[in-house]
Amino acid sequence: MLEADVAQALVEARHGDPFAVLGLHTDAAGALWLRVLNPQAAAVSAVVGGQVVAPLTARGDGLFEGRLPGKARVDYRLKIQWAAGGEGEYADAYAFGPQLSDDEIRRLRDGNEARAFEILGSQPVTHGDVAGVRFAVWAPNARRVSVVGSFNAWDGRRHAMRLRHDVGVWELFVPHAQAGDFYKYELIGADGHLQPLKADPYARSTELRPETASVVAPLPPKRRLPPGRAEANRRDAPISVYECHPASWRKGRDGGFPTWEELANTLPAYVAGLGFTHLELLPISEHPFDGSWGYQTLGLFAPSRRFGPPEQFEVFVQACHDHGLGLLLDWVPAHFPTDGFGMARFDGTALYEYQDPKEGFHRDWNTLIYNFGRSEVRSFLASSALYWVERWGVDGLRVDAVASMLYRDYSRPSGEWVPNHHGGRENLEAIALLQHVNEVLGREAPGAITVAEESTSFPGVSQPTYLGGLGFHFKWNMGWMNDTLRYIHEDPIHRRYHHHQMTFGLVYAFSENFMLPISHDEVVHGKGSLFDKMPGDEWQKFANTRAYLGFMWGHPGKKLLFMGQEWGQRGEWNHDVGLPWHQLDDARHAGVRRWVGDLNALYRGTPALHRLDCEAQGFEWVASHDEESSVYAWLRHDGQGGSVLVVCNLTPVPRHGYRLGVPSTHGAWREVLNSDSEHYGGSNVGNGPQALAVQALAAHGRSHSLALTLPPLATVFLVPA
């Protein structure tokens, strides 16, 4: 019989090694003893070969034990009479040996496991004829860990787990648990105190908020990127991204969150119909607070339950690919929220986060910063990145808040941050992590891309790691965005004094592979929508909006536009309601949308506008110093003889006979797009479809020139006739 103090530790859920006493054991005399802890049972018997061989004696508080006949170990089952009524025959969790193989333990211990999601978390498996779920969780400093859930009445005494000491992982096979079961982990922390029930950091599915349980879900199969995706993601390809917050793009049939199926039936077709090449979703990984827009995530492996069962996400991904769209997801490795059911002090210690709040607490967002230097956290984050690409088939990730990761003094005053071991401000661990993530994706998911939201001048963000860079494919050009939005907000009469703000971006435009972002961040928190930023009366606001978008599409760099801005949405984006689609009843807004569609068509179909987006050879100024007229003109080249002339007149004054120096290699040019066309809601001033002859008159340092009509507050595109 079990010693009283050991029995008491079991029933009080204090025992740190339940496998040492529960299940089948041999005593000093060679006799077999079976022990079972199940507080919901009224009676338990041992069954061998379909026959009851020994009723077990109740020791109190759900502990049963008894001696089995013979001395040879046997395959047994438990016949349980439940205190609430009914009975059944079950396999015993403590009849099964270690679940993680030596190879899996070694891979976790090495700290570079790119697919930790195959090892940790909940995995439906079968042992012999017994189906169940293998649970495994990293909690090295916990004194005891149990998995609790809908399969054991949320009783932490029933399924205490086995500790694999080499890696600090607790594991257990729970017979008869299955996909769809709810679960969490119950831990006694390093200090001996019971922690709040913890959701699984590796959960692939969760309850809908405000509920917080993890849900057992099978591992999605591996998926290959569609043929041609690698080609479509190249730096010389046209990349035009529609950024979308799916919860507020269009509400569901019931006025709440749209389902993945509803989104699949509408969103990809809409985005593809406007000529965008990629769709980017704000974070869809599970998060507790709607108002964070997904940027405070606690489910880095779980598509949010807001949009229905996670498996429906596959339908949406396929719909994007069927429409020829690449799908990018916003991904957040910088920080996580402090909710008690999440990763904060997961095992009673700072496990996923830095211990020192000078390193581990984000003052701006009241969140916790991942401990980027810890190998297990490195594996967690790298595995999450690979998971979305490899298991869901998305085409790439836009990585949020990279600047906050790169600098230890980010948004911290002097004395409130911890220098690196060289005494500098760079977070060397975060740099190494980002390089590692990009290398993993490059090796394991070729063709996928990563895009950095990085707002500083940190060098080499989009340089390969073998050259010392971070390894991203593209970087958001935040400087360009800030400068040009400040300029366009000025009344045209004052723009002459801010002329450089539209040209300064070309000083550094080819130092990185840039993407030009007019993102969600620019249309909230009192900043106004893109349309609202424009000065002047209604006519000028529309004209400015179209002209600015034309400037953006003609400028070197890939494009990104947040939803609603494609028609010049009035009013800020509100995540609680759907987009104001009724505004498209106004022909002027519909005209802006047609303009964006035609810009995308020209951009995609004209190699000079995209092939050398990231190369200095693809850009040539024609007129950059006409401050008095607020005129800008430049040439885009494709490196193979093709060119486009882009001209912006950012005052409301039409300019007739405006002469621009152009190459003598082309005898005539033809206007192909004009934002002032009546087709888009403009005044229809322009150059018409006829060819415009190049004349042997010097201008802008060239021997030949072209005389143009420049419409008011407009951007025009011309190609050789």
XYZ file of C-alpha atoms in Angstrom:
721
model
C 0.000 0.000 0.000
C 1.133 3.506 -0.746
C 2.610 5.484 2.149
C 0.183 7.979 3.671
C 2.311 11.065 2.985
C 2.789 10.109 -0.669
C -0.921 9.437 -1.008
C -1.657 12.810 0.543
C 0.704 14.561 -1.892
C -1.113 12.907 -4.792
C -4.622 13.859 -3.729
C -3.487 17.407 -2.956
C -1.829 17.602 -6.393
C 1.552 18.371 -4.889
C 3.416 15.331 -6.166
C 6.024 16.285 -8.766
C 6.469 12.812 -10.311
C 3.102 11.048 -10.585
C 4.490 8.367 -12.908
C 6.596 7.117 -9.994
C 3.458 6.046 -8.112
C 0.421 5.995 -10.414
C -0.250 3.247 -12.897
C 1.197 -0.263 -12.615
C 4.144 -0.835 -10.264
C 5.989 -3.787 -8.718
C 6.733 -3.911 -5.016
C 9.831 -5.347 -3.340
C 8.308 -8.830 -3.347
C 7.525 -8.664 -7.082
C 3.783 -8.180 -6.630
C 1.882 -5.924 -9.087
C 0.046 -2.910 -7.683
C -2.217 -0.593 -9.651
C -2.928 2.943 -8.468
C -5.433 5.351 -9.968
C -6.291 8.936 -9.000
C -9.736 9.988 -10.223
C -11.806 12.140 -7.845
C -14.865 11.857 -10.103
C -14.950 8.040 -9.764
C -17.083 6.130 -7.261
C -15.389 2.779 -7.926
C -12.511 1.548 -10.084
C -11.602 -2.004 -11.152
C -8.732 -3.415 -13.190
C -9.711 -5.146 -16.447
C -7.384 -7.570 -18.251
C -8.391 -9.368 -21.406
C -11.913 -8.011 -21.104
C -12.374 -9.432 -17.594
C -12.398 -7.679 -14.237
C -9.391 -9.073 -12.384
C -9.279 -6.866 -9.317
C -11.497 -4.195 -7.773
C -9.340 -1.387 -6.424
C -9.615 -0.147 -2.865
C -10.660 3.464 -2.322
C -8.108 5.308 -0.191
C -10.212 8.496 -0.115
C -10.235 11.723 -2.172
C -10.308 9.779 -5.419
C -7.235 7.589 -4.857
C -7.722 3.892 -5.622
C -5.214 1.059 -5.433
C -5.124 -2.700 -5.441
C -3.015 -5.757 -6.049
C -3.325 -7.580 -9.375
C -2.963 -11.369 -9.678
C 0.363 -12.659 -10.981
C 3.678 -10.894 -11.307
C 3.967 -10.296 -15.059
C 3.098 -6.819 -16.290
C -0.122 -6.812 -18.283
C -2.042 -4.594 -20.672
C -4.950 -3.385 -18.608
C -7.938 -1.086 -18.745
C -9.895 0.696 -16.024
C -13.564 0.038 -15.421
C -14.889 3.179 -13.780
C -18.226 3.746 -12.094
C -18.771 7.486 -12.035
C -20.027 9.270 -8.954
C -22.414 11.226 -11.176
C -23.798 7.998 -12.641
C -22.878 5.621 -15.432
C -19.774 3.561 -16.068
C -17.260 2.839 -18.798
C -13.988 1.179 -19.675
C -10.960 3.361 -20.274
C -7.234 3.268 -20.924
C -5.027 4.712 -18.184
C -2.803 7.710 -18.970
C -0.183 6.306 -16.602
C 0.110 3.046 -18.553
C 1.988 4.811 -21.348
C 5.688 5.577 -21.434
C 7.468 8.800 -22.423
C 5.848 10.516 -25.376
C 8.642 12.612 -26.832
C 11.394 10.698 -28.596
C 15.068 11.170 -27.847
C 15.409 12.881 -31.224
C 12.619 15.349 -30.406
C 14.189 16.071 -27.013
C 17.552 16.635 -28.680
C 16.030 18.989 -31.262
C 14.344 21.028 -28.554
C 17.501 21.085 -26.447
C 19.597 22.381 -29.360
C 17.455 25.524 -29.452
C 17.170 25.801 -33.234
C 14.051 23.727 -33.801
C 12.169 25.303 -36.703
C 9.110 23.108 -36.243
C 8.578 23.065 -32.494
C 4.837 23.033 -33.257
C 5.265 19.387 -34.275
C 6.534 18.539 -30.780
C 4.902 20.902 -28.309
C 1.237 21.694 -27.869
C -1.599 19.194 -28.267
C -1.247 16.471 -30.892
C -4.006 13.907 -31.572
C -2.207 10.541 -31.739
C -2.940 6.822 -31.448
C -0.988 4.294 -29.392
C -1.936 0.780 -30.404
C -5.729 0.699 -30.354
C -6.025 3.719 -28.066
C -6.699 7.135 -29.576
C -6.011 10.239 -27.531
C -4.036 13.444 -27.368
C -0.392 14.006 -26.533
C 0.140 17.198 -24.564
C 3.576 18.783 -24.152
C 4.413 22.167 -22.649
C 7.644 23.976 -21.803
C 7.661 25.004 -18.134
C 11.153 24.237 -16.743
C 10.703 25.941 -13.380
C 7.290 24.542 -12.470
C 7.019 22.106 -9.572
C 4.000 20.352 -11.034
C 2.057 20.668 -14.285
C -1.299 19.111 -15.087
C -3.376 19.303 -18.210
C -6.992 20.099 -17.392
C -9.943 20.281 -19.687
C -13.327 19.130 -20.816
C -12.052 15.514 -20.744
C -11.270 15.488 -16.988
C -13.726 17.933 -15.398
C -10.919 20.548 -15.259
C -9.469 18.662 -12.292
C -5.706 19.162 -11.982
C -5.339 16.002 -9.875
C -6.265 13.644 -12.690
C -3.652 14.280 -15.368
C -0.433 15.470 -13.774
C 2.319 15.358 -16.388
C 5.769 13.816 -16.710
C 8.791 16.154 -16.644
C 11.482 15.611 -19.258
C 14.312 17.131 -17.276
C 16.710 17.641 -20.190
C 14.520 20.318 -21.757
C 12.092 21.359 -19.018
C 9.126 20.011 -20.987
C 6.150 18.334 -19.327
C 4.313 15.706 -21.393
C 1.387 13.329 -21.129
C -0.761 11.139 -23.366
C -4.413 11.457 -22.384
C -6.388 8.503 -23.732
C -9.798 9.247 -25.248
C -9.196 13.017 -25.438
C -9.863 14.228 -28.967
C -9.914 17.136 -31.388
C -12.368 19.779 -30.230
C -11.693 19.256 -26.518
C -11.007 22.380 -24.454
C -7.905 22.456 -22.277
C -5.433 24.535 -20.279
C -2.442 23.865 -18.060
C -2.491 24.003 -14.274
C 0.932 24.758 -12.824
C 2.486 25.029 -9.418
C 5.127 27.661 -9.984
C 8.716 27.782 -8.851
C 7.578 29.531 -5.660
C 5.190 26.717 -4.754
C 2.072 28.738 -5.529
C -0.652 27.694 -7.930
C -0.607 29.776 -11.115
C -3.703 30.979 -12.970
C -4.748 28.358 -15.500
C -2.611 28.890 -18.582
C -3.611 28.624 -22.224
C -1.252 26.644 -24.437
C 1.283 28.923 -26.186
C 1.350 26.377 -29.034
C -2.441 25.959 -29.306
C -3.672 25.743 -32.888
C -7.228 26.666 -31.928
C -8.916 28.541 -29.075
C -12.268 29.491 -27.673
C -13.880 32.713 -28.835
C -13.042 35.602 -26.556
C -13.843 36.441 -23.792
C -13.365 32.709 -23.105
C -9.720 31.713 -23.092
C -9.331 27.925 -23.260
C -7.165 26.256 -25.860
C -8.811 23.746 -28.183
C -7.271 20.491 -29.411
C -6.865 20.649 -33.193
C -4.970 18.470 -35.662
C -1.816 19.798 -37.254
C -2.638 21.210 -40.706
C -0.899 19.386 -43.559
C 2.075 20.926 -45.299
C 1.150 23.105 -48.254
C 3.262 24.292 -51.137
C 3.084 27.823 -52.436
C 1.278 27.967 -55.778
C 3.408 27.795 -58.926
C 4.635 31.248 -59.824
C 4.399 32.691 -56.311
C 8.172 32.923 -55.947
C 8.261 34.832 -59.225
C 5.449 37.134 -58.078
C 7.289 37.947 -54.844
C 10.586 38.959 -56.453
C 12.032 42.435 -56.037
C 11.691 43.031 -59.798
C 8.021 42.001 -59.833
C 5.054 44.368 -59.508
C 3.942 44.210 -55.874
C 0.871 46.211 -54.950
C -0.599 45.354 -51.550
C -4.123 45.921 -50.247
C -3.915 46.066 -46.443
C -7.070 44.898 -44.715
C -8.516 44.498 -41.231
C -10.869 41.598 -41.977
C -13.128 42.180 -38.967
C -14.135 45.621 -40.235
C -13.720 45.342 -44.015
C -17.303 44.211 -44.302
C -19.462 42.897 -41.462
C -20.876 39.383 -41.532
C -24.453 38.458 -42.352
C -25.436 38.793 -38.697
C -23.754 42.168 -38.324
C -20.835 40.666 -36.400
C -17.536 39.235 -37.498
C -17.516 37.862 -41.036
C -16.677 34.185 -41.371
C -13.702 32.981 -43.380
C -16.197 31.604 -45.871
C -17.948 34.962 -46.222
C -14.604 36.702 -46.647
C -13.454 34.098 -49.177
C -16.548 34.781 -51.269
C -15.991 38.542 -51.442
C -12.620 39.947 -50.373
C -10.161 38.222 -52.783
C -12.363 38.968 -55.792
C -12.644 42.626 -54.795
C -8.900 43.049 -54.259
C -7.952 41.196 -57.424
C -10.562 43.158 -59.371
C -8.767 46.371 -58.440
C -5.510 44.972 -59.783
C -3.663 44.513 -56.495
C -1.136 41.684 -56.524
C -1.202 40.917 -52.794
C -3.642 41.052 -49.911
C -2.245 41.731 -46.442
C -4.300 41.011 -43.334
C -3.777 42.716 -39.998
C -2.941 40.003 -37.455
C -5.390 37.123 -37.500
C -3.544 35.150 -34.819
C -5.650 34.810 -31.690
C -5.761 37.839 -29.385
C -7.904 38.733 -26.365
C -8.681 42.406 -27.094
C -10.494 43.531 -30.246
C -9.160 47.060 -29.862
C -5.571 45.895 -30.354
C -6.497 45.007 -33.989
C -4.608 41.762 -33.396
C -1.290 43.358 -32.503
C -1.443 42.071 -28.908
C -1.544 38.393 -29.691
C -1.393 35.397 -27.404
C -2.053 32.744 -30.055
C 0.853 32.709 -32.457
C -0.322 29.406 -33.943
C -4.114 29.891 -33.872
C -6.271 31.613 -36.502
C -8.687 33.764 -34.547
C -11.991 32.122 -33.619
C -13.683 35.441 -34.435
C -13.917 34.277 -38.046
C -15.175 30.779 -37.326
C -13.423 27.415 -37.028
C -9.708 27.694 -37.818
C -9.918 25.069 -40.550
C -12.047 27.483 -42.597
C -8.997 29.686 -42.953
C -7.805 27.165 -45.557
C -10.807 28.112 -47.712
C -9.831 31.762 -47.562
C -6.178 31.112 -48.442
C -7.239 29.029 -51.421
C -9.634 31.744 -52.585
C -6.783 34.270 -52.563
C -4.616 31.960 -54.637
C -7.485 31.165 -57.010
C -7.709 34.901 -57.742
C -3.961 35.149 -58.307
C -3.314 37.023 -55.071
C -0.398 36.526 -52.740
C -1.535 36.510 -49.110
C 0.583 38.270 -46.484
C -0.131 38.150 -42.752
C 0.925 40.676 -40.142
C 3.026 38.803 -37.592
C 3.960 40.120 -34.132
C 7.182 38.763 -32.552
C 8.009 41.956 -30.654
C 5.746 41.705 -27.604
C 2.738 40.015 -26.014
C 0.016 41.106 -23.549
C 0.135 40.562 -19.805
C -3.145 38.621 -19.464
C -2.902 36.102 -16.634
C -4.029 33.147 -18.777
C -1.252 33.827 -21.276
C 2.522 33.590 -21.320
C 3.258 36.157 -18.613
C 5.351 34.451 -15.896
C 4.173 31.195 -17.377
C 5.753 28.849 -14.835
C 6.008 31.410 -12.051
C 9.137 32.935 -13.565
C 9.885 35.280 -16.459
C 9.983 32.512 -19.033
C 8.988 33.993 -22.391
C 9.804 37.577 -21.349
C 12.911 39.295 -20.024
C 13.101 39.296 -16.231
C 14.158 42.947 -15.863
C 11.284 45.331 -16.738
C 13.892 47.662 -18.246
C 14.237 44.974 -20.911
C 10.974 43.088 -20.644
C 8.175 45.663 -20.367
C 6.918 47.783 -23.250
C 5.976 51.185 -21.885
C 4.081 52.274 -25.022
C 1.755 49.292 -25.179
C 1.824 47.924 -21.600
C 2.985 44.596 -22.962
C 5.848 42.190 -22.312
C 8.888 41.857 -24.551
C 10.032 38.410 -25.589
C 13.394 37.250 -24.270
C 14.925 37.115 -27.737
C 18.160 35.579 -26.508
C 16.552 32.492 -24.975
C 16.825 29.482 -27.285
C 13.349 28.144 -26.474
C 11.788 31.534 -27.250
C 13.816 31.688 -30.443
C 12.394 28.296 -31.466
C 8.868 29.405 -30.485
C 8.966 32.512 -32.670
C 10.776 30.959 -35.636
C 8.367 28.019 -35.563
C 5.388 30.375 -35.576
C 6.708 32.180 -38.645
C 7.270 28.934 -40.519
C 3.927 27.515 -39.379
C 1.817 30.125 -41.168
C 3.728 29.724 -44.412
C 4.271 25.967 -44.393
C 1.022 24.774 -42.814
C -1.454 27.366 -44.093
C 0.181 28.257 -47.385
C 0.407 32.023 -46.904
C 2.878 33.792 -49.155
C 4.705 35.855 -46.586
C 4.732 37.834 -43.368
C 4.802 41.527 -42.621
C 6.722 41.748 -39.339
C 5.354 44.357 -36.962
C 7.287 46.830 -34.790
C 10.769 45.782 -35.902
C 12.273 49.067 -34.713
C 11.085 48.363 -31.173
C 12.971 45.051 -31.313
C 16.221 46.421 -32.670
C 16.922 49.005 -29.976
C 17.094 48.443 -26.242
C 16.377 52.131 -25.610
C 13.325 52.210 -27.877
C 10.867 54.682 -26.319
C 12.850 54.663 -23.053
C 14.486 57.636 -21.328
C 18.082 57.586 -20.171
C 18.636 55.209 -17.279
C 15.533 53.160 -18.080
C 17.187 50.658 -20.405
C 19.892 48.014 -20.227
C 22.816 48.280 -22.701
C 24.019 45.239 -24.612
C 27.247 43.527 -23.569
C 29.214 45.969 -25.731
C 27.591 48.906 -23.991
C 25.516 49.801 -27.044
C 21.816 50.337 -27.614
C 21.241 47.630 -30.218
C 19.411 44.516 -29.093
C 21.852 41.944 -30.427
C 19.588 39.039 -29.435
C 16.658 40.473 -31.405
C 18.892 41.091 -34.410
C 20.057 37.481 -34.304
C 16.465 36.275 -33.947
C 15.232 38.225 -36.978
C 18.140 36.947 -39.039
C 17.367 33.411 -37.891
C 13.663 33.703 -38.768
C 14.453 34.982 -42.242
C 17.032 32.256 -42.786
C 14.570 29.567 -41.652
C 11.903 30.819 -44.041
C 14.397 31.135 -46.871
C 15.587 27.574 -46.331
C 12.317 25.838 -45.503
C 9.795 27.900 -47.504
C 11.541 29.277 -50.595
C 9.407 31.790 -52.449
C 7.819 33.254 -49.332
C 8.733 36.823 -48.396
C 9.048 38.916 -45.265
C 8.422 42.653 -45.006
C 9.709 44.753 -42.112
C 7.825 47.618 -40.532
C 11.004 49.399 -39.475
C 10.856 53.139 -38.872
C 14.516 54.013 -38.290
C 17.621 54.140 -40.447
C 18.937 50.821 -39.147
C 21.242 49.618 -41.944
C 20.725 46.507 -44.028
C 17.154 45.619 -43.110
C 16.554 44.149 -46.570
C 20.117 42.969 -47.114
C 20.862 39.221 -47.032
C 22.080 37.850 -43.730
C 25.286 36.591 -45.342
C 26.130 40.256 -45.958
C 25.313 41.163 -42.370
C 21.750 42.325 -43.060
C 18.540 41.291 -41.346
C 17.411 39.274 -44.341
C 14.003 40.826 -45.022
C 12.877 41.028 -48.631
C 11.322 44.483 -48.260
C 11.140 47.323 -45.756
C 8.349 49.831 -45.255
C 9.556 53.307 -46.213
C 8.261 55.241 -43.223
C 10.361 58.304 -44.010
C 8.792 58.645 -47.460
C 5.340 58.253 -45.957
C 5.846 60.886 -43.272
C 7.467 63.435 -45.592
C 4.947 63.153 -48.406
C 1.892 63.192 -46.159
C 3.179 66.324 -44.438
C 3.645 67.941 -47.837
C 0.279 66.996 -49.284
C -1.457 68.321 -46.151
C -0.151 71.817 -46.923
C -2.329 74.262 -48.792
C -1.031 74.390 -52.387
C -0.094 78.046 -51.951
C 2.417 77.051 -49.285
C 3.769 73.916 -50.968
C 6.592 75.831 -52.609
C 8.180 76.115 -49.162
C 8.031 72.359 -48.589
C 9.077 71.201 -52.055
C 11.970 69.076 -50.745
C 9.657 66.836 -48.763
C 8.558 65.153 -51.980
C 12.080 64.769 -53.333
C 14.074 63.865 -50.229
C 13.021 60.230 -50.349
C 15.008 59.781 -53.539
C 18.217 60.466 -51.618
C 17.922 57.050 -49.961
C 15.265 55.331 -52.103
C 17.618 52.554 -53.214
C 19.435 51.907 -49.953
C 16.819 49.222 -49.171
C 14.173 47.289 -51.044
C 11.391 49.673 -50.103
C 7.625 49.381 -49.935
C 5.656 52.636 -49.832
C 3.021 52.303 -47.091
C -0.184 54.220 -46.606
C -1.236 51.897 -43.826
C -3.857 51.623 -41.098
C -1.594 53.599 -38.743
C -2.011 56.705 -40.905
C -5.820 56.792 -40.783
C -6.603 56.461 -37.051
C -6.082 58.254 -33.726
C -7.042 61.682 -34.996
C -4.862 61.593 -38.114
C -7.853 61.520 -40.446
C -8.243 59.414 -43.554
C -6.126 60.048 -46.643
C -8.965 62.111 -48.100
C -9.378 64.042 -44.846
C -5.705 65.036 -44.895
C -6.154 66.939 -48.136
C -6.561 70.734 -48.069
C -9.053 72.790 -50.007
C -12.682 72.451 -51.019
C -14.358 69.219 -52.060
C -13.034 69.369 -55.633
C -9.488 69.984 -54.432
C -9.672 67.189 -51.850
C -10.589 64.659 -54.519
C -8.008 66.012 -56.945
C -5.281 65.994 -54.291
C -6.157 62.416 -53.330
C -5.919 61.204 -56.927
C -2.732 63.180 -57.564
C -1.060 61.839 -54.440
C -1.930 58.241 -55.298
C -0.547 58.823 -58.779
C 2.663 60.201 -57.280
C 2.880 57.087 -55.099
C 2.334 54.619 -57.942
C 4.857 56.412 -60.135
C 7.484 56.567 -57.378
C 10.089 53.810 -57.001
C 9.090 51.187 -54.441
C 6.413 48.562 -53.978
C 2.966 49.846 -52.975
C 0.707 49.325 -49.942
C -2.680 50.943 -49.406
C -5.047 50.427 -46.489
C -8.640 49.489 -47.157
C -11.067 52.306 -47.833
C -8.343 54.629 -49.054
C -8.778 53.187 -52.557
C -11.910 55.291 -52.910
C -10.848 58.247 -50.746
C -12.824 57.221 -47.646
C -14.193 60.094 -45.607
C -13.622 59.804 -41.889
C -11.157 57.746 -39.940
C -11.148 53.977 -39.963
C -13.212 52.590 -37.075
C -12.443 48.964 -36.241
C -15.824 48.520 -34.562
C -17.853 49.059 -37.738
C -17.563 48.053 -41.356
C -16.198 50.339 -44.038
C -18.622 53.073 -45.195
C -19.355 51.409 -48.540
C -22.263 53.778 -49.152
C -19.706 56.474 -49.979
C -19.214 54.761 -53.323
C -22.681 55.968 -54.294
C -20.911 59.291 -54.804
C -19.471 59.240 -58.339
C -16.389 61.132 -57.164
C -15.446 58.352 -54.722
C -16.159 55.754 -57.377
C -13.818 57.729 -59.633
C -10.994 57.498 -57.117
C -11.480 53.729 -57.013
C -11.358 53.509 -60.810
C -8.147 55.536 -60.674
C -6.532 53.075 -58.271
C -7.596 50.165 -60.466
C -6.079 51.808 -63.538
C -2.906 52.700 -61.649
C -2.513 49.051 -60.704
C -3.122 47.931 -64.263
C -0.477 50.333 -65.603
C 1.965 49.444 -62.829
C 1.598 45.712 -63.418
C 1.634 45.911 -67.189
C 4.522 48.341 -67.577
C 7.942 46.910 -66.627
C 9.443 50.401 -66.361
C 7.206 51.065 -63.339
C 8.262 47.989 -61.375
C 11.209 46.024 -62.733
C 13.823 48.365 -61.264
C 11.740 49.546 -58.306
C 14.730 48.892 -56.040
C 17.515 49.942 -58.408
C 18.893 53.445 -58.951
C 19.154 52.723 -62.696
C 15.376 52.623 -62.849
C 14.862 56.270 -61.881
C 15.890 59.589 -63.430
C 14.819 63.062 -62.399
C 13.597 65.379 -65.154
C 12.372 68.307 -63.050
C 12.823 68.367 -59.291
C 13.463 72.038 -58.522
C 10.389 73.892 -59.765
C 9.272 75.030 -56.349
C 7.263 77.946 -57.670
C 5.015 75.730 -59.766
C 5.123 72.707 -57.435
C 5.862 70.482 -60.416
C 7.762 67.206 -60.267
C 8.720 65.098 -63.267
C 10.793 61.961 -63.573
C 11.475 59.004 -65.800
C 11.150 55.364 -64.842
C 13.195 52.830 -66.821
C 12.996 49.061 -67.092
C 16.669 48.570 -68.071
C 15.621 47.100 -71.417
C 14.767 50.259 -73.322
C 11.310 50.884 -71.911
C 10.492 54.151 -70.124
C 7.602 56.005 -68.513
C 7.414 59.755 -67.889
C 5.578 60.739 -64.696
C 4.588 64.369 -64.085
C 2.849 65.865 -61.034
C 1.371 69.360 -60.867
C 0.474 69.880 -57.221
C -1.160 73.283 -57.503
C -4.706 73.973 -58.749
C -3.292 76.017 -61.667
C -3.371 74.331 -65.118
C -0.062 74.776 -66.943
C -0.094 74.861 -70.736
C 3.009 74.414 -72.826
C 5.073 73.234 -69.825
C 8.370 72.124 -71.298
C 10.234 69.098 -69.993
C 13.577 67.789 -71.138
C 13.288 64.206 -72.385
C 15.627 61.704 -74.043
C 16.123 62.205 -77.753
C 15.795 58.472 -78.342
C 11.999 58.719 -78.516
C 10.361 60.886 -81.171
C 7.001 61.212 -79.455
C 5.172 60.488 -76.224
C 1.551 59.643 -75.477
C -0.470 60.269 -72.314
C -1.818 56.963 -70.947
C -3.147 57.981 -67.523
C -4.335 61.325 -66.200
C -5.799 61.715 -62.709
C -7.727 64.792 -63.892
C -9.682 62.799 -66.456
C -13.456 63.107 -66.147
C -13.444 59.287 -65.942
C -12.054 59.711 -62.424
C -14.040 62.788 -61.478
C -11.566 65.402 -62.722
C -11.907 68.509 -64.889
C -10.659 66.700 -68.021
C -7.675 68.942 -68.669
C -4.842 67.059 -70.321
C -3.035 66.071 -73.474
C -5.518 63.680 -75.057
C -4.677 60.408 -76.786
C -2.650 61.935 -79.609
C 1.128 61.599 -79.848
C 3.148 64.560 -78.596
C 6.206 65.215 -80.708
C 9.635 65.678 -79.110
C 11.285 68.874 -80.250
C 14.947 69.785 -80.590
C 14.627 72.449 -77.915
C 16.889 72.271 -74.867
C 15.377 71.934 -71.406
C 16.489 70.543 -68.057
C 19.970 69.866 -69.327
C 18.779 67.870 -72.354
C 18.943 68.715 -76.046
C 15.315 67.698 -76.670
C 12.095 68.441 -74.885
C 8.370 67.972 -74.797
C 5.646 70.598 -74.328
C 2.816 69.374 -72.116
C -0.440 70.540 -70.661
C -0.304 69.886 -66.929
C -3.775 69.534 -65.410
C -4.465 71.121 -62.008
C -3.685 69.028 -58.925
C -2.953 66.008 -61.058
C -0.500 63.280 -61.985
C -0.071 62.168 -65.585
C 1.785 59.181 -67.032
C 3.227 59.172 -70.550
C 4.912 56.435 -72.580
C 6.840 56.600 -75.859
C 4.383 56.706 -78.763
